[in-house]
């Protein structure tokens, strides 16, 4: 320990904690995945709603991630968590982008000033070279007083060096004229003193960055920089920015929500799975278990563990997750994603969210399952809870929406359609506002770095897409198998039919609907569009008021099994079950009020 305190490399004896720190958009998550080999455990930091991923670095070291922050000022929940996690670490691996030394080294120097042993992972070196940015790595290391390891995390370059050399972490050179570490930590709590320290540190970091980095400003790079700056400004303009945001979000909906969720899934599920894979599996199971035996129904029946699990995981979830992550990785890599968040922040803050939530909410109209996964882009668990709840209850997916639009066209027309949209909008705003009031904590302010606009790197996009898709499928598959098992057992035991029978009196007495609509509600638990489609056979015996009531209830009702499974996975068993059960009460309560209002005031 004395060797480390003197600034020299020292061995780390016994078990120890290594902390990963860095600014947003520096590739920290890719470094984390590379160092841990995808072994990750995500939990809340005690007393907060902020996630802190943890994983094994080796047999003796636990690696703890931190939220991406620009400094440790304690101005937000993320910064408080990052500071506490860093102070508890034995070694800090600080991920720094080679593209933005002046920005990123401020956090590096602050950690050094706090008296923590540091090793710097200088990431995105390939992009720096592509932009003719030259960095004197040895000089940077000597100036900071800590080891600096160049890396390209998305390609795995430098990851092994970080794993083998993190024990060389040192106490770096403090900011000139700054007090000792303990005094720095105390002064950081005083706003006036903090600003003085920040001024010293910022002046010093700027000088360090200028001394170690240079860029060959060719005619091509000069033109590219000017274009990048102009595009960045245009995409934040009130008119051009909002128009471009609408276009990008519509493209997201069209590509992922319509094309992938529709055409691609129709092929992967409808052709590959239902015509080839599922019959093959059913044939294999039938060789060992008679088709009329209950075990065959559990394993290979309509909702069988083997058949439906594989059908949904690889026929539905895999193409959806893959398509979503390709699109999002492209938006991230070109620098556009933060600009969407900025433009939509003001509107979403009214329901306890910030601008980052615009992607999940728009995507929900394509596929709620995929949208629930995408809530991971939100910073805190509080915001993920609000966004996931809105997705699970108030937003119909594209498959369900298509059936609903067809039913509206022949039952109620345009008036019914506007009423349907109005009811869902009021409920969305109401639920979001209530959750914003009752959930502990506060929604995080939108603090984003706006990276320059650039041409996305195909290697980066494909690497990030594959890592994220593989991680999600590995995490979701076991839970989906469990969900399939539950549904198949309900079917072979007759409980699925019993649930329909139990719901019939509720639909008739509470909602004033035909008893047969109970079957549509139950089938909506399996697939949302199945539930809505079940109402087609009843349109001749239902009034426009009844049809509108049924469609509102079936939208607010629990999501399909795929969405529910992912919801349980993302939100945890207790929270997800509470919200899903609450959706039943809300669906039937809203339906009961709506049908009575429309019976008193015959609008349609």
XYZ file of C-alpha atoms in Angstrom:
604
model
C 0.000 0.000 0.000
C 2.883 2.378 0.693
C 4.099 1.878 -2.881
C 0.762 3.057 -4.208
C 0.643 6.036 -1.899
C 4.040 7.122 -3.158
C 2.755 7.010 -6.711
C 4.656 3.863 -7.748
C 3.026 0.621 -8.934
C 2.205 -1.685 -6.067
C 0.707 -5.190 -5.925
C -2.948 -5.519 -4.937
C -3.091 -8.233 -2.287
C -6.235 -10.266 -1.634
C -9.682 -9.406 -2.903
C -10.131 -5.877 -4.191
C -12.582 -3.628 -5.988
C -11.865 -2.008 -9.323
C -14.106 0.845 -10.450
C -14.740 1.878 -14.044
C -15.332 5.600 -14.494
C -15.744 7.927 -17.444
C -17.834 10.489 -19.258
C -20.890 9.542 -21.328
C -20.229 8.340 -24.886
C -16.633 7.210 -24.321
C -17.312 3.476 -24.848
C -17.302 2.646 -21.146
C -19.995 -0.016 -21.440
C -18.034 -1.786 -24.194
C -14.917 -1.733 -22.000
C -16.954 -3.107 -19.094
C -18.337 -5.952 -21.201
C -14.876 -6.721 -22.562
C -13.296 -6.848 -19.103
C -16.049 -8.933 -17.498
C -16.753 -11.270 -20.412
C -20.456 -10.310 -20.232
C -20.775 -11.567 -16.638
C -22.852 -8.734 -15.254
C -25.058 -8.212 -12.208
C -27.091 -5.004 -12.225
C -28.434 -3.592 -8.961
C -29.451 -0.297 -7.446
C -26.899 1.747 -5.571
C -28.187 1.747 -1.947
C -30.649 4.559 -1.326
C -30.909 5.580 -4.989
C -32.646 4.621 -8.221
C -29.409 4.493 -10.218
C -28.109 1.204 -11.629
C -24.594 0.032 -10.772
C -23.506 -2.929 -12.931
C -20.982 -5.278 -11.356
C -18.955 -8.141 -12.796
C -15.919 -10.310 -12.138
C -12.683 -8.914 -13.503
C -10.759 -11.982 -12.290
C -10.766 -14.392 -9.359
C -9.707 -11.667 -6.917
C -11.250 -8.527 -8.329
C -14.814 -7.283 -8.663
C -15.349 -4.625 -11.327
C -17.964 -1.978 -10.572
C -19.261 0.378 -13.219
C -20.435 3.939 -12.603
C -22.901 6.208 -14.414
C -21.325 8.289 -17.165
C -20.673 11.720 -15.636
C -18.696 14.825 -16.547
C -17.554 15.527 -13.001
C -18.044 14.615 -9.352
C -19.849 17.731 -8.177
C -22.784 15.925 -6.540
C -25.278 17.992 -8.559
C -27.245 14.922 -9.655
C -28.029 11.443 -8.378
C -25.687 9.966 -10.989
C -22.764 12.136 -9.853
C -23.367 11.242 -6.196
C -23.399 7.522 -7.050
C -20.293 7.850 -9.227
C -18.388 9.704 -6.494
C -19.341 7.230 -3.739
C -18.477 4.248 -5.932
C -15.118 5.755 -6.915
C -14.229 6.546 -3.307
C -14.953 2.909 -2.345
C -12.695 1.519 -5.092
C -9.123 0.300 -4.655
C -8.230 1.101 -8.267
C -9.957 3.347 -10.799
C -9.920 2.519 -14.508
C -10.782 5.816 -16.164
C -12.058 5.480 -19.740
C -11.190 8.560 -21.797
C -12.090 9.270 -25.422
C -9.169 10.150 -27.685
C -11.612 12.425 -29.530
C -12.346 14.738 -26.590
C -9.348 15.012 -24.270
C -10.190 18.519 -23.016
C -13.624 17.328 -21.906
C -12.728 13.898 -20.527
C -9.486 14.685 -18.726
C -11.362 16.983 -16.345
C -12.878 13.916 -14.643
C -9.500 12.157 -14.790
C -7.811 15.026 -13.005
C -10.608 15.283 -10.449
C -10.195 11.588 -9.543
C -6.436 12.144 -9.268
C -7.032 15.167 -7.016
C -9.230 12.965 -4.815
C -6.169 10.789 -4.160
C -7.273 7.593 -5.909
C -4.915 5.249 -7.828
C -5.772 5.603 -11.513
C -5.029 3.915 -14.818
C -6.345 5.548 -18.000
C -7.895 3.583 -20.890
C -7.526 5.900 -23.888
C -10.373 4.637 -26.052
C -11.519 5.312 -29.639
C -7.967 5.573 -30.941
C -9.091 4.296 -34.350
C -11.506 7.210 -34.746
C -8.793 9.637 -33.663
C -6.457 8.287 -36.333
C -9.223 8.518 -38.931
C -9.571 12.211 -38.084
C -5.800 12.755 -38.228
C -5.608 13.370 -34.466
C -2.197 12.451 -33.071
C -1.792 11.861 -29.339
C 1.556 11.522 -27.589
C 0.532 8.724 -25.222
C 3.849 8.629 -23.339
C 3.778 12.371 -22.738
C 0.171 12.169 -21.536
C 1.134 9.401 -19.107
C 4.139 11.350 -17.783
C 2.090 14.543 -17.417
C -0.759 12.877 -15.548
C 1.569 10.608 -13.575
C -0.522 7.501 -14.307
C -0.326 4.682 -16.893
C -2.227 5.325 -20.147
C -3.283 2.367 -22.298
C -4.454 3.084 -25.878
C -7.403 0.942 -26.902
C -10.199 0.397 -29.395
C -12.762 -1.295 -27.172
C -15.274 -2.170 -29.884
C -12.582 -4.262 -31.595
C -11.218 -5.685 -28.344
C -7.867 -3.899 -28.780
C -6.266 -2.971 -25.469
C -8.748 -4.901 -23.298
C -6.204 -7.609 -22.376
C -3.628 -4.931 -21.554
C -6.091 -3.243 -19.184
C -6.839 -6.558 -17.463
C -3.173 -7.370 -16.935
C -1.953 -3.863 -16.097
C -4.702 -2.390 -13.908
C -2.589 -3.226 -10.864
C -0.055 -0.625 -12.072
C -2.514 2.155 -11.209
C -0.840 5.106 -9.497
C -1.626 8.249 -7.619
C -1.214 10.858 -10.317
C 0.112 14.389 -10.273
C -2.439 16.687 -8.618
C -3.596 19.919 -10.184
C -0.934 22.614 -9.540
C -1.736 24.811 -6.519
C -4.550 22.500 -5.388
C -4.707 21.383 -1.715
C -4.126 17.782 -0.511
C -6.781 15.137 -1.400
C -8.721 15.235 1.864
C -8.889 19.014 1.690
C -9.998 18.844 -1.961
C -12.860 16.515 -1.058
C -13.963 18.858 1.737
C -13.734 21.990 -0.421
C -15.726 20.332 -3.226
C -18.762 20.469 -0.912
C -18.593 24.277 -0.815
C -20.003 25.825 -4.032
C -17.692 28.840 -3.907
C -14.533 26.827 -3.235
C -15.644 24.241 -5.778
C -15.718 26.866 -8.518
C -12.180 27.981 -7.641
C -10.957 24.380 -7.813
C -12.825 23.855 -11.083
C -11.174 26.937 -12.561
C -7.708 25.693 -11.622
C -8.440 22.215 -12.891
C -10.027 23.363 -16.148
C -7.080 25.667 -16.967
C -4.605 22.871 -16.230
C -6.520 20.192 -18.204
C -6.825 22.437 -21.245
C -3.066 22.985 -21.206
C -2.424 19.230 -20.852
C -4.732 18.386 -23.761
C -3.100 20.971 -26.027
C 0.378 19.726 -25.157
C -0.272 16.054 -26.024
C -2.740 16.195 -28.945
C -2.488 17.719 -32.392
C -4.535 17.445 -35.567
C -3.452 17.707 -39.166
C -6.077 20.067 -40.518
C -6.149 19.087 -44.180
C -8.601 20.616 -46.626
C -10.733 17.504 -46.312
C -10.788 17.493 -42.493
C -11.430 21.245 -42.431
C -14.444 20.829 -44.722
C -15.671 17.832 -42.721
C -15.417 19.774 -39.434
C -17.370 22.694 -40.871
C -20.093 20.382 -42.200
C -20.255 18.505 -38.897
C -20.654 21.759 -36.971
C -23.363 23.028 -39.337
C -25.315 19.771 -39.154
C -25.071 19.778 -35.366
C -26.521 23.300 -35.262
C -29.292 22.555 -37.776
C -30.452 19.474 -35.886
C -31.026 21.614 -32.778
C -32.902 24.374 -34.633
C -36.561 24.674 -33.520
C -37.870 24.062 -37.049
C -35.213 21.977 -38.794
C -34.442 20.045 -35.624
C -38.038 19.120 -34.846
C -38.717 18.214 -38.490
C -35.621 15.998 -38.587
C -36.551 14.415 -35.247
C -40.027 13.547 -36.518
C -38.487 12.061 -39.678
C -35.962 9.976 -37.705
C -38.600 8.715 -35.252
C -41.009 7.897 -38.065
C -38.194 6.005 -39.765
C -37.527 4.155 -36.494
C -41.198 3.244 -36.260
C -41.396 2.253 -39.925
C -38.184 0.196 -39.959
C -38.353 -1.509 -36.561
C -42.032 -1.223 -35.692
C -43.521 -1.996 -39.102
C -40.953 -3.628 -41.372
C -39.038 -5.724 -38.807
C -42.031 -6.358 -36.501
C -44.189 -7.079 -39.549
C -42.473 -8.384 -42.667
C -39.278 -9.748 -41.108
C -41.061 -11.370 -38.159
C -43.722 -12.759 -40.526
C -40.894 -14.583 -42.290
C -38.784 -15.620 -39.268
C -41.781 -16.676 -37.196
C -44.425 -17.506 -39.795
C -42.221 -19.308 -42.312
C -39.010 -20.456 -40.614
C -40.483 -21.294 -37.203
C -44.128 -22.280 -37.819
C -43.589 -24.079 -41.122
C -40.272 -25.783 -40.404
C -38.782 -25.566 -36.895
C -41.959 -26.045 -34.810
C -43.243 -29.063 -36.828
C -39.761 -30.603 -36.602
C -39.724 -30.169 -32.808
C -43.258 -31.503 -32.487
C -42.224 -34.555 -34.498
C -39.247 -35.168 -32.209
C -41.358 -34.865 -29.048
C -44.103 -37.105 -30.470
C -41.556 -39.908 -30.882
C -41.039 -39.930 -27.122
C -44.428 -38.714 -25.814
C -47.893 -39.551 -27.247
C -49.644 -36.487 -28.690
C -52.717 -37.013 -26.480
C -50.622 -37.138 -23.294
C -50.548 -33.973 -21.147
C -46.731 -33.810 -21.225
C -46.812 -33.404 -25.007
C -49.008 -30.324 -24.566
C -46.553 -28.834 -22.062
C -43.523 -29.520 -24.261
C -44.783 -29.102 -27.825
C -48.408 -27.963 -27.776
C -49.735 -24.574 -28.914
C -47.983 -22.889 -25.989
C -45.335 -25.585 -25.456
C -42.119 -24.845 -23.610
C -39.974 -26.047 -26.505
C -42.096 -24.853 -29.395
C -43.366 -21.455 -28.239
C -40.096 -20.526 -26.489
C -37.977 -21.136 -29.586
C -40.660 -19.645 -31.834
C -40.789 -16.392 -29.845
C -37.126 -16.058 -28.845
C -35.673 -16.624 -32.308
C -38.672 -15.916 -34.507
C -39.891 -12.733 -32.779
C -37.475 -11.349 -30.187
C -34.175 -11.895 -32.015
C -35.035 -9.975 -35.211
C -36.715 -7.203 -33.193
C -33.759 -6.767 -30.838
C -31.273 -6.964 -33.709
C -33.159 -4.391 -35.795
C -33.565 -2.001 -32.885
C -29.914 -2.111 -31.838
C -28.699 -1.603 -35.407
C -30.818 1.541 -35.712
C -29.907 2.891 -32.270
C -26.203 2.131 -32.777
C -26.300 4.090 -36.039
C -27.924 7.071 -34.281
C -25.372 6.852 -31.467
C -22.383 6.561 -33.743
C -23.348 9.476 -35.967
C -23.980 11.720 -32.940
C -27.682 12.301 -33.572
C -29.255 10.448 -30.617
C -28.438 13.122 -27.974
C -30.082 15.761 -30.182
C -33.398 13.873 -30.220
C -33.305 13.820 -26.439
C -32.690 17.578 -26.234
C -35.595 18.404 -28.570
C -38.142 16.244 -26.718
C -37.002 16.932 -23.158
C -39.411 19.750 -22.319
C -42.511 17.750 -23.254
C -41.518 14.528 -21.504
C -40.446 16.265 -18.292
C -44.165 16.842 -17.600
C -44.661 13.135 -16.902
C -41.500 12.533 -14.890
C -39.262 11.575 -17.806
C -36.581 13.338 -19.771
C -35.744 13.473 -23.453
C -34.103 10.048 -23.500
C -37.551 8.436 -23.119
C -38.725 9.507 -26.563
C -37.127 6.434 -28.192
C -38.924 3.802 -26.033
C -42.290 5.574 -26.269
C -42.206 5.905 -30.055
C -40.894 2.376 -30.451
C -43.782 1.093 -28.333
C -46.179 1.769 -31.188
C -44.152 -0.755 -33.155
C -43.490 -3.421 -30.521
C -43.938 -3.011 -26.768
C -41.535 -5.893 -26.136
C -38.687 -4.137 -27.914
C -39.655 -0.782 -26.442
C -39.421 -2.206 -22.922
C -35.885 -3.358 -23.678
C -35.026 0.097 -24.972
C -35.894 1.701 -21.607
C -32.295 0.783 -20.750
C -31.285 4.061 -22.421
C -32.874 5.861 -19.443
C -30.577 6.825 -16.601
C -32.457 5.851 -13.444
C -34.735 3.050 -12.314
C -37.399 5.667 -11.506
C -37.580 6.784 -15.126
C -37.493 3.188 -16.370
C -40.444 2.369 -14.120
C -42.497 5.291 -15.454
C -41.645 4.583 -19.095
C -42.176 0.810 -18.777
C -45.543 1.339 -17.069
C -46.744 3.665 -19.819
C -45.609 1.137 -22.414
C -47.233 -1.829 -20.680
C -50.591 -0.101 -20.173
C -51.335 2.719 -22.592
C -49.505 2.051 -25.865
C -50.826 -0.453 -28.448
C -48.271 -2.232 -30.638
C -48.425 -2.022 -34.426
C -49.971 -5.488 -34.864
C -52.750 -4.683 -32.400
C -53.148 -1.162 -33.767
C -53.700 -2.463 -37.297
C -56.565 -4.691 -36.119
C -58.031 -1.873 -34.000
C -58.040 0.507 -36.963
C -59.854 -2.102 -39.066
C -62.524 -2.571 -36.394
C -62.937 1.188 -35.928
C -63.513 1.634 -39.657
C -66.666 -0.494 -39.571
C -67.825 0.293 -36.029
C -67.946 3.903 -34.893
C -65.828 5.454 -37.626
C -63.790 8.626 -37.185
C -65.546 9.723 -33.984
C -64.734 6.433 -32.282
C -61.112 6.679 -33.443
C -60.672 10.165 -31.956
C -62.301 9.059 -28.706
C -59.975 6.054 -28.541
C -56.884 8.253 -29.014
C -58.207 10.831 -26.535
C -58.843 8.248 -23.791
C -55.362 6.735 -24.152
C -53.698 10.177 -24.180
C -55.526 11.286 -21.002
C -54.618 8.037 -19.262
C -50.980 8.264 -20.382
C -50.597 11.782 -19.014
C -52.513 10.879 -15.853
C -50.535 7.716 -15.090
C -47.214 9.442 -15.795
C -48.130 12.389 -13.565
C -49.268 10.141 -10.695
C -46.123 8.006 -10.863
C -44.040 11.182 -10.971
C -45.670 12.266 -7.698
C -45.623 8.985 -5.765
C -42.308 7.417 -6.780
C -39.411 8.353 -4.472
C -36.701 10.606 -5.794
C -36.738 13.026 -8.673
C -36.378 12.586 -12.381
C -32.863 13.272 -13.535
C -32.225 16.432 -15.516
C -31.094 15.931 -19.085
C -27.344 16.490 -19.022
C -25.828 15.438 -22.327
C -22.653 15.905 -24.237
C -23.444 16.818 -27.825
C -20.805 14.970 -29.858
C -19.995 16.202 -33.354
C -22.012 14.790 -36.226
C -19.967 12.185 -38.077
C -20.237 9.287 -40.490
C -20.930 6.159 -38.401
C -18.310 3.410 -38.361
C -19.761 0.157 -39.674
C -17.430 -1.875 -37.427
C -18.548 0.050 -34.349
C -22.223 -0.321 -35.227
C -22.007 -4.065 -35.911
C -19.884 -4.746 -32.844
C -22.181 -2.821 -30.487
C -25.264 -4.385 -32.069
C -23.982 -7.936 -31.679
C -22.773 -7.456 -28.087
C -26.095 -5.921 -27.011
C -28.274 -8.410 -28.894
C -26.387 -11.421 -27.573
C -26.527 -10.098 -24.014
C -30.271 -9.507 -24.189
C -31.117 -12.913 -25.669
C -28.962 -14.654 -23.050
C -30.745 -12.761 -20.277
C -34.296 -13.030 -21.647
C -34.350 -16.661 -22.844
C -34.603 -18.381 -19.413
C -37.426 -16.087 -18.305
C -39.307 -16.614 -21.535
C -39.045 -20.372 -21.122
C -40.570 -19.935 -17.658
C -43.405 -17.834 -19.106
C -44.117 -20.474 -21.772
C -44.168 -23.162 -19.090
C -46.762 -21.268 -17.049
C -49.066 -20.700 -20.045
C -48.748 -24.298 -21.270
C -49.570 -25.672 -17.802
C -52.599 -23.365 -17.621
C -53.775 -24.729 -20.964
C -53.316 -28.474 -20.337
C -54.886 -28.204 -16.868
C -57.904 -26.328 -18.242
C -57.143 -23.233 -16.199
C -56.985 -21.074 -19.338
C -60.616 -21.942 -20.092
C -61.533 -21.353 -16.447
C -60.007 -17.882 -16.553
C -62.231 -17.096 -19.545
C -65.265 -18.341 -17.594
C -64.345 -16.230 -14.551
C -63.979 -13.122 -16.706
C -67.337 -13.522 -18.477
C -69.481 -12.122 -15.616
C -67.060 -9.185 -15.304
C -67.280 -8.337 -18.992
C -71.075 -8.562 -18.975
C -71.906 -6.821 -15.675
C -69.078 -4.312 -15.370
C -68.364 -3.476 -18.997
C -71.800 -4.208 -20.511
C -70.147 -6.425 -23.135
C -71.102 -9.876 -24.476
C -69.647 -12.682 -22.384
C -67.681 -13.968 -25.394
C -65.356 -10.951 -25.209
C -63.684 -12.592 -22.194
C -62.019 -15.030 -24.606
C -60.594 -12.126 -26.607
C -59.117 -10.605 -23.430
C -57.456 -13.887 -22.446
C -56.033 -14.438 -25.945
C -54.639 -10.891 -25.777
C -52.413 -12.134 -22.959
C -50.788 -14.532 -25.419
C -50.530 -12.067 -28.312
C -52.050 -8.606 -28.392
C -53.235 -8.812 -31.991
C -54.896 -12.180 -31.259
C -57.031 -10.472 -28.624
C -58.129 -7.624 -30.870
C -58.712 -10.012 -33.767
C -61.002 -12.072 -31.518
C -63.458 -9.168 -31.586
C -63.958 -9.434 -35.371
C -66.419 -12.259 -34.928
C -68.460 -10.141 -32.499
C -68.730 -6.919 -34.480
C -72.204 -7.811 -35.775
C -73.590 -8.224 -32.241
C -71.779 -5.288 -30.590
C -72.801 -1.626 -30.705
C -70.181 1.059 -31.515
C -70.093 1.950 -27.801
C -69.415 -1.661 -26.851
C -66.734 -2.028 -29.528
C -64.939 1.150 -28.395
C -65.135 0.008 -24.767
C -63.736 -3.423 -25.657
C -60.876 -1.949 -27.680
C -59.885 0.466 -24.899
C -59.947 -2.343 -22.329
C -57.962 -4.734 -24.515
C -55.319 -2.025 -25.049
C -55.008 -1.251 -21.333
C -55.109 -4.933 -20.402
C -51.895 -6.802 -19.566
C -49.442 -7.009 -22.501
C -48.750 -10.202 -24.412
C -46.634 -12.955 -22.897
C -43.495 -11.784 -24.740
C -43.868 -8.235 -23.408
C -44.817 -9.438 -19.923
C -41.778 -11.712 -19.762
C -39.421 -8.920 -20.770
C -41.240 -6.592 -18.358
C -40.620 -9.020 -15.487
C -37.001 -9.287 -16.505
C -36.406 -5.536 -16.769
C -38.421 -4.393 -13.740
C -38.095 -7.334 -11.372
C -40.785 -9.783 -10.242
C -42.351 -7.685 -7.453
C -42.555 -4.366 -9.296
C -43.626 -5.876 -12.620
C -46.329 -8.044 -11.039
C -47.716 -5.052 -9.127
C -47.899 -2.954 -12.278
C -49.371 -5.732 -14.420
C -52.060 -6.497 -11.840
C -52.734 -2.770 -11.629
C -53.256 -2.738 -15.385
C -56.175 -5.153 -14.930
C -57.845 -2.826 -12.435
C -57.176 0.209 -14.609
C -58.423 -1.506 -17.781
C -61.719 -2.669 -16.282
C -62.179 0.537 -14.267
C -61.600 2.792 -17.274
C -63.822 0.566 -19.425
C -66.660 0.670 -16.876
C -66.535 4.475 -16.673
C -66.234 4.894 -20.438
C -69.182 2.667 -21.337
C -71.479 4.393 -18.833
C -70.452 7.872 -20.001
C -71.081 6.954 -23.627
C -74.433 5.414 -22.726
C -75.448 8.676 -21.019
C -73.936 10.904 -23.737
C -74.468 9.151 -27.079
C -71.551 10.654 -29.024
C -71.180 7.637 -31.307
